[in-house]
Amino acid sequence: MSPDSFGSDVIPGTVTVPLAEEERHREGALRDLFARFWGTATREPRVVYDAFVSGSPLADAVTFDTVDEDGVRGWWLRPQDAEVRRAILFLHGGGYVQGTATAYRGFVSQVASRAGVAALAIDYPLAPEATLPAAPNAALAAWDWLIGQGYERIAVVGDSAGGGLSLVTLANLARRNDGPAPIAGVVFSPWTDLTLSGSSMSDPARQDPLIDREYLQDCARKYVGTFDAGDPLASPLLGDLRGLPPLLIQVGTDERLLDDATRYAARANEAGVPVRLEVWEGLHHVFQLDVAHLDSSRRALDRAAAFLRRAFAS
């Protein structure tokens, strides 16, 4: 099956990307590296997570500057010759309990460089110190700040929990009747259902080397606070998807969150949202982080950037 062949008639716009044999060997070696890293990690979990994520190298010819203004904190990642008045709002992963914009600078620079658009990666309040609706409110505040800075065309991008938060943010913005609307959303391995009802969450055939059901269950409990896990602010899968901009969703077949991605794509399609779902065979959670190790990671980011460039040009 070619990388652009359709893998499903159930969700129009689904693309299945096969894993070449040599890439399968690299994926196996990378999983061994993951096992050694996590098996020997002794520091505080948030420090360990940041060390893991920061393995994504900084892209060439991208400058980075801190932002700490009007309650918005994070980093600007600006490629040379970036288009003016265009921006990516990036929301990081980490199960809503860990992750920082600082640790994600390398990964976000890879997205920004390929798309030719400056990206603002923000820090949002983490659980359990902060619970719903703190993170969605912070994402909306960052959006409003970008608008106030004169950015007129903005895409929202995120990975894992940040992918879920990106979809929550897009849904919140779709309910607004004033100001510019998002031009697109791109999410990598999004966590869309904090009730953990997807069949892949418990499927023994899924060999996700990075996250398991117990971890996600603990993160969800800490994050939702007094809210129900099925509230659309927590689980965008269960919300109103009408009016969203064009979406690209990328996910690996070995993920616990596989069904979070495929079910969201199906619901988005039913709601009339232009959605492209890419299912990458044999790959792990947010494999796009591993640009230094996998050709699949680089190809996936190239495809995501092409999607963003088309959206910004339209």
CSV table of C-alpha atoms in Angstrom, one decimal:
chain,number,residue,atom,x,y,z
A,1,MET,CA,0.0,0.0,0.0
A,2,SER,CA,1.4,3.4,-1.0
A,3,PRO,CA,1.8,6.2,1.5
A,4,ASP,CA,-1.1,8.0,-0.1
A,5,SER,CA,-3.5,5.1,-0.4
A,6,PHE,CA,-6.8,5.2,1.4
A,7,GLY,CA,-6.9,2.8,4.3
A,8,SER,CA,-10.6,3.0,5.3
A,9,ASP,CA,-13.9,3.6,3.6
A,10,VAL,CA,-15.4,4.3,7.0
A,11,ILE,CA,-13.6,7.6,7.5
A,12,PRO,CA,-13.2,9.4,4.2
A,13,GLY,CA,-9.8,11.0,4.0
A,14,THR,CA,-8.0,8.3,5.9
A,15,VAL,CA,-4.5,7.5,4.7
A,16,THR,CA,-2.6,4.5,5.9
A,17,VAL,CA,1.2,4.8,5.8
A,18,PRO,CA,3.1,1.5,5.8
A,19,LEU,CA,6.3,0.9,7.7
A,20,ALA,CA,9.3,-0.1,5.6
A,21,GLU,CA,11.4,-3.0,6.9
A,22,GLU,CA,14.5,-1.0,7.5
A,23,GLU,CA,12.4,1.5,9.4
A,24,ARG,CA,10.9,-1.3,11.5
A,25,HIS,CA,14.4,-2.2,12.6
A,26,ARG,CA,15.1,1.5,13.6
A,27,GLU,CA,11.8,1.6,15.5
A,28,GLY,CA,12.8,-1.6,17.4
A,29,ALA,CA,16.1,-0.1,18.3
A,30,LEU,CA,14.4,3.1,19.4
A,31,ARG,CA,12.1,1.2,21.7
A,32,ASP,CA,15.1,-0.5,23.3
A,33,LEU,CA,16.5,3.0,23.9
A,34,PHE,CA,13.2,4.1,25.5
A,35,ALA,CA,13.2,1.1,27.8
A,36,ARG,CA,16.8,1.9,29.0
A,37,PHE,CA,15.9,5.6,29.4
A,38,TRP,CA,12.8,5.1,31.5
A,39,GLY,CA,14.2,2.1,33.3
A,40,THR,CA,17.1,4.0,34.7
A,41,ALA,CA,15.4,7.4,35.3
A,42,THR,CA,15.5,8.4,38.9
A,43,ARG,CA,14.8,12.1,38.9
A,44,GLU,CA,11.4,13.8,39.6
A,45,PRO,CA,8.9,12.7,36.8
A,46,ARG,CA,8.5,16.2,35.4
A,47,VAL,CA,12.3,16.6,35.0
A,48,VAL,CA,12.6,13.2,33.4
A,49,TYR,CA,9.8,13.9,31.0
A,50,ASP,CA,11.4,17.2,29.9
A,51,ALA,CA,14.7,15.5,29.4
A,52,PHE,CA,13.0,12.9,27.2
A,53,VAL,CA,11.1,15.5,25.1
A,54,SER,CA,14.0,17.8,24.7
A,55,GLY,CA,15.8,15.1,22.7
A,56,SER,CA,14.2,16.6,19.6
A,57,PRO,CA,16.9,18.8,18.1
A,58,LEU,CA,16.5,22.5,17.3
A,59,ALA,CA,15.9,23.1,13.6
A,60,ASP,CA,18.5,25.2,11.8
A,61,ALA,CA,17.9,28.9,11.2
A,62,VAL,CA,15.2,29.2,13.9
A,63,THR,CA,15.5,31.8,16.6
A,64,PHE,CA,13.8,31.4,20.0
A,65,ASP,CA,12.7,34.1,22.4
A,66,THR,CA,10.9,34.0,25.7
A,67,VAL,CA,7.4,35.4,26.2
A,68,ASP,CA,6.1,36.5,29.5
A,69,GLU,CA,3.4,39.1,29.0
A,70,ASP,CA,-0.2,39.5,30.0
A,71,GLY,CA,-0.3,36.1,31.7
A,72,VAL,CA,1.0,34.3,28.6
A,73,ARG,CA,4.3,32.5,29.1
A,74,GLY,CA,6.3,30.4,26.7
A,75,TRP,CA,8.6,30.7,23.7
A,76,TRP,CA,8.5,32.1,20.2
A,77,LEU,CA,10.2,29.9,17.6
A,78,ARG,CA,10.8,32.0,14.5
A,79,PRO,CA,12.2,30.6,11.2
A,80,GLN,CA,14.1,32.9,9.0
A,81,ASP,CA,11.8,34.5,6.4
A,82,ALA,CA,8.6,33.5,8.3
A,83,GLU,CA,5.4,34.8,6.8
A,84,VAL,CA,4.2,37.9,8.6
A,85,ARG,CA,1.0,38.0,10.6
A,86,ARG,CA,0.8,34.2,10.6
A,87,ALA,CA,1.4,32.1,13.6
A,88,ILE,CA,1.1,28.6,15.1
A,89,LEU,CA,-0.2,28.3,18.6
A,90,PHE,CA,1.4,25.1,20.0
A,91,LEU,CA,0.1,23.3,23.0
A,92,HIS,CA,2.4,20.7,24.5
A,93,GLY,CA,1.7,17.2,25.7
A,94,GLY,CA,2.5,15.4,29.0
A,95,GLY,CA,-0.9,14.1,30.2
A,96,TYR,CA,-1.8,17.5,31.5
A,97,VAL,CA,0.5,16.8,34.5
A,98,GLN,CA,3.9,17.5,33.0
A,99,GLY,CA,5.7,19.1,30.0
A,100,THR,CA,7.0,22.6,29.4
A,101,ALA,CA,7.3,24.9,26.5
A,102,THR,CA,11.1,25.0,27.1
A,103,ALA,CA,11.4,21.3,26.7
A,104,TYR,CA,9.4,21.4,23.5
A,105,ARG,CA,11.4,24.0,21.8
A,106,GLY,CA,13.2,21.5,19.6
A,107,PHE,CA,10.1,19.8,18.5
A,108,VAL,CA,8.2,23.0,17.9
A,109,SER,CA,11.1,24.4,15.9
A,110,GLN,CA,10.9,21.4,13.6
A,111,VAL,CA,7.2,22.1,12.9
A,112,ALA,CA,7.7,25.9,12.5
A,113,SER,CA,10.8,25.5,10.3
A,114,ARG,CA,9.0,23.1,7.9
A,115,ALA,CA,5.9,25.2,7.7
A,116,GLY,CA,7.7,28.5,7.4
A,117,VAL,CA,5.6,30.1,10.1
A,118,ALA,CA,6.5,31.4,13.6
A,119,ALA,CA,5.2,29.3,16.5
A,120,LEU,CA,4.3,30.3,20.0
A,121,ALA,CA,4.7,27.4,22.4
A,122,ILE,CA,3.0,28.2,25.7
A,123,ASP,CA,3.1,26.9,29.3
A,124,TYR,CA,-0.4,26.2,30.6
A,125,PRO,CA,-1.3,25.3,34.2
A,126,LEU,CA,-0.5,21.7,35.1
A,127,ALA,CA,-2.5,19.3,37.2
A,128,PRO,CA,-2.8,18.4,40.0
A,129,GLU,CA,-1.9,22.0,41.1
A,130,ALA,CA,-4.4,23.3,38.6
A,131,THR,CA,-7.5,21.5,37.2
A,132,LEU,CA,-10.2,22.3,34.7
A,133,PRO,CA,-10.8,24.8,33.2
A,134,ALA,CA,-7.4,26.3,33.8
A,135,ALA,CA,-5.6,24.8,30.8
A,136,PRO,CA,-8.4,25.6,28.3
A,137,ASN,CA,-8.6,29.1,29.7
A,138,ALA,CA,-4.8,29.6,29.3
A,139,ALA,CA,-5.0,28.4,25.6
A,140,LEU,CA,-7.8,30.9,24.9
A,141,ALA,CA,-5.8,33.7,26.6
A,142,ALA,CA,-2.8,32.9,24.4
A,143,TRP,CA,-5.1,33.0,21.3
A,144,ASP,CA,-6.4,36.4,22.3
A,145,TRP,CA,-2.9,37.6,23.0
A,146,LEU,CA,-1.8,36.6,19.5
A,147,ILE,CA,-4.8,38.4,18.0
A,148,GLY,CA,-3.8,41.5,20.1
A,149,GLN,CA,-0.3,41.3,18.7
A,150,GLY,CA,-1.6,41.6,15.1
A,151,TYR,CA,-1.6,38.0,14.0
A,152,GLU,CA,-4.5,37.4,11.7
A,153,ARG,CA,-4.1,33.9,10.5
A,154,ILE,CA,-3.4,31.3,13.2
A,155,ALA,CA,-3.3,27.5,13.3
A,156,VAL,CA,-3.5,25.4,16.5
A,157,VAL,CA,-1.1,22.5,16.8
A,158,GLY,CA,-0.5,20.0,19.7
A,159,ASP,CA,0.6,16.6,20.7
A,160,SER,CA,-1.0,14.0,23.0
A,161,ALA,CA,-2.8,15.8,25.8
A,162,GLY,CA,-1.8,19.0,24.0
A,163,GLY,CA,-3.5,17.6,20.9
A,164,GLY,CA,-6.7,17.1,23.0
A,165,LEU,CA,-6.3,20.6,24.4
A,166,SER,CA,-5.9,21.9,20.8
A,167,LEU,CA,-9.2,20.3,19.8
A,168,VAL,CA,-10.9,21.7,22.9
A,169,THR,CA,-9.5,25.2,22.0
A,170,LEU,CA,-10.7,24.9,18.4
A,171,ALA,CA,-14.2,23.9,19.6
A,172,ASN,CA,-14.3,26.8,22.0
A,173,LEU,CA,-13.2,29.2,19.3
A,174,ALA,CA,-15.9,27.8,16.9
A,175,ARG,CA,-18.5,29.0,19.4
A,176,ARG,CA,-17.3,32.6,19.3
A,177,ASN,CA,-18.9,35.0,16.9
A,178,ASP,CA,-16.2,37.7,16.9
A,179,GLY,CA,-12.6,37.9,15.7
A,180,PRO,CA,-10.5,35.8,13.3
A,181,ALA,CA,-11.2,32.1,13.2
A,182,PRO,CA,-8.5,29.4,13.2
A,183,ILE,CA,-7.3,28.4,9.8
A,184,ALA,CA,-6.4,24.8,10.7
A,185,GLY,CA,-5.6,22.3,13.4
A,186,VAL,CA,-2.9,19.7,13.4
A,187,VAL,CA,-2.8,17.1,16.2
A,188,PHE,CA,-0.3,14.3,16.8
A,189,SER,CA,-1.6,11.3,18.8
A,190,PRO,CA,-4.4,13.4,20.4
A,191,TRP,CA,-6.0,12.4,23.7
A,192,THR,CA,-9.6,13.0,23.0
A,193,ASP,CA,-11.5,10.8,25.5
A,194,LEU,CA,-10.6,11.1,29.1
A,195,THR,CA,-13.2,8.4,29.9
A,196,LEU,CA,-10.8,5.9,28.4
A,197,SER,CA,-13.6,4.2,26.5
A,198,GLY,CA,-11.7,3.4,23.3
A,199,SER,CA,-11.0,-0.3,22.6
A,200,SER,CA,-7.3,0.3,21.9
A,201,MET,CA,-7.0,1.5,25.5
A,202,SER,CA,-7.1,-2.1,26.6
A,203,ASP,CA,-6.2,-4.0,23.5
A,204,PRO,CA,-3.3,-6.4,24.2
A,205,ALA,CA,-2.3,-6.2,20.5
A,206,ARG,CA,-1.3,-2.5,21.1
A,207,GLN,CA,2.3,-2.4,22.3
A,208,ASP,CA,2.7,1.2,23.1
A,209,PRO,CA,6.2,1.7,24.7
A,210,LEU,CA,5.5,5.1,26.2
A,211,ILE,CA,2.0,5.2,27.9
A,212,ASP,CA,-0.4,2.8,29.4
A,213,ARG,CA,-4.0,2.9,30.6
A,214,GLU,CA,-3.0,3.2,34.3
A,215,TYR,CA,-0.9,6.3,33.6
A,216,LEU,CA,-3.7,8.0,31.6
A,217,GLN,CA,-6.3,7.1,34.2
A,218,ASP,CA,-4.2,8.8,36.9
A,219,CYS,CA,-3.6,11.9,34.7
A,220,ALA,CA,-7.3,12.2,33.9
A,221,ARG,CA,-8.2,12.0,37.6
A,222,LYS,CA,-5.8,14.7,38.5
A,223,TYR,CA,-6.7,17.0,35.6
A,224,VAL,CA,-10.6,17.0,35.7
A,225,GLY,CA,-10.9,18.1,39.3
A,226,THR,CA,-14.6,18.8,39.9
A,227,PHE,CA,-15.5,18.2,36.2
A,228,ASP,CA,-16.7,14.9,34.8
A,229,ALA,CA,-14.2,13.2,32.5
A,230,GLY,CA,-16.9,13.1,29.8
A,231,ASP,CA,-17.3,16.9,29.8
A,232,PRO,CA,-16.2,18.3,26.4
A,233,LEU,CA,-13.7,20.5,28.1
A,234,ALA,CA,-11.9,17.3,29.1
A,235,SER,CA,-12.9,15.0,26.2
A,236,PRO,CA,-13.3,16.9,22.9
A,237,LEU,CA,-14.5,13.6,21.3
A,238,LEU,CA,-17.8,14.1,23.2
A,239,GLY,CA,-18.4,17.7,22.3
A,240,ASP,CA,-19.9,19.6,19.4
A,241,LEU,CA,-17.5,19.4,16.5
A,242,ARG,CA,-19.5,21.6,14.1
A,243,GLY,CA,-17.7,24.6,12.6
A,244,LEU,CA,-14.1,23.4,13.2
A,245,PRO,CA,-11.4,24.3,10.6
A,246,PRO,CA,-9.7,21.7,8.4
A,247,LEU,CA,-7.9,19.1,10.6
A,248,LEU,CA,-4.9,16.8,10.2
A,249,ILE,CA,-4.7,14.0,12.7
A,250,GLN,CA,-1.6,11.7,12.8
A,251,VAL,CA,-1.5,8.5,14.9
A,252,GLY,CA,0.5,5.3,15.1
A,253,THR,CA,-1.1,1.9,15.0
A,254,ASP,CA,0.7,0.8,18.2
A,255,GLU,CA,-0.8,3.5,20.4
A,256,ARG,CA,-3.2,3.3,23.3
A,257,LEU,CA,-4.7,6.4,21.9
A,258,LEU,CA,-5.3,5.0,18.4
A,259,ASP,CA,-9.1,4.9,18.9
A,260,ASP,CA,-9.0,8.4,20.3
A,261,ALA,CA,-7.7,9.6,17.0
A,262,THR,CA,-9.9,7.4,14.7
A,263,ARG,CA,-13.1,8.0,16.5
A,264,TYR,CA,-12.5,11.8,16.6
A,265,ALA,CA,-11.8,11.8,12.9
A,266,ALA,CA,-15.1,9.9,12.3
A,267,ARG,CA,-17.1,12.3,14.4
A,268,ALA,CA,-15.5,15.3,12.8
A,269,ASN,CA,-16.3,14.0,9.4
A,270,GLU,CA,-19.9,13.4,10.4
A,271,ALA,CA,-20.0,17.0,11.6
A,272,GLY,CA,-18.9,18.3,8.2
A,273,VAL,CA,-15.4,19.1,9.2
A,274,PRO,CA,-12.7,18.6,6.5
A,275,VAL,CA,-10.5,16.1,8.2
A,276,ARG,CA,-7.5,14.1,7.1
A,277,LEU,CA,-6.5,11.1,9.3
A,278,GLU,CA,-3.0,9.6,8.8
A,279,VAL,CA,-2.5,6.2,10.4
A,280,TRP,CA,1.2,5.2,10.5
A,281,GLU,CA,1.7,1.5,10.8
A,282,GLY,CA,3.9,0.1,13.6
A,283,LEU,CA,4.7,3.3,15.3
A,284,HIS,CA,4.5,4.5,18.9
A,285,HIS,CA,2.9,7.5,20.7
A,286,VAL,CA,3.9,10.9,19.2
A,287,PHE,CA,6.6,9.3,17.0
A,288,GLN,CA,7.0,12.7,15.4
A,289,LEU,CA,9.2,13.7,18.3
A,290,ASP,CA,11.9,11.3,17.1
A,291,VAL,CA,13.2,13.3,14.1
A,292,ALA,CA,16.8,12.4,15.0
A,293,HIS,CA,16.1,8.6,14.7
A,294,LEU,CA,13.2,7.9,12.3
A,295,ASP,CA,12.6,8.7,8.7
A,296,SER,CA,8.9,8.3,9.5
A,297,SER,CA,9.1,11.1,12.0
A,298,ARG,CA,10.6,13.5,9.5
A,299,ARG,CA,8.2,12.4,6.7
A,300,ALA,CA,5.2,12.9,9.1
A,301,LEU,CA,6.3,16.4,10.0
A,302,ASP,CA,6.9,17.2,6.3
A,303,ARG,CA,3.3,16.1,5.6
A,304,ALA,CA,2.0,18.1,8.5
A,305,ALA,CA,3.9,21.2,7.4
A,306,ALA,CA,2.6,20.8,3.8
A,307,PHE,CA,-1.0,20.7,5.3
A,308,LEU,CA,-0.3,23.9,7.2
A,309,ARG,CA,1.2,25.7,4.2
A,310,ARG,CA,-1.9,24.9,2.2
A,311,ALA,CA,-4.1,26.1,5.0
A,312,PHE,CA,-2.2,29.3,5.4
A,313,ALA,CA,-2.2,29.9,1.6
A,314,SER,CA,-5.9,29.3,1.1
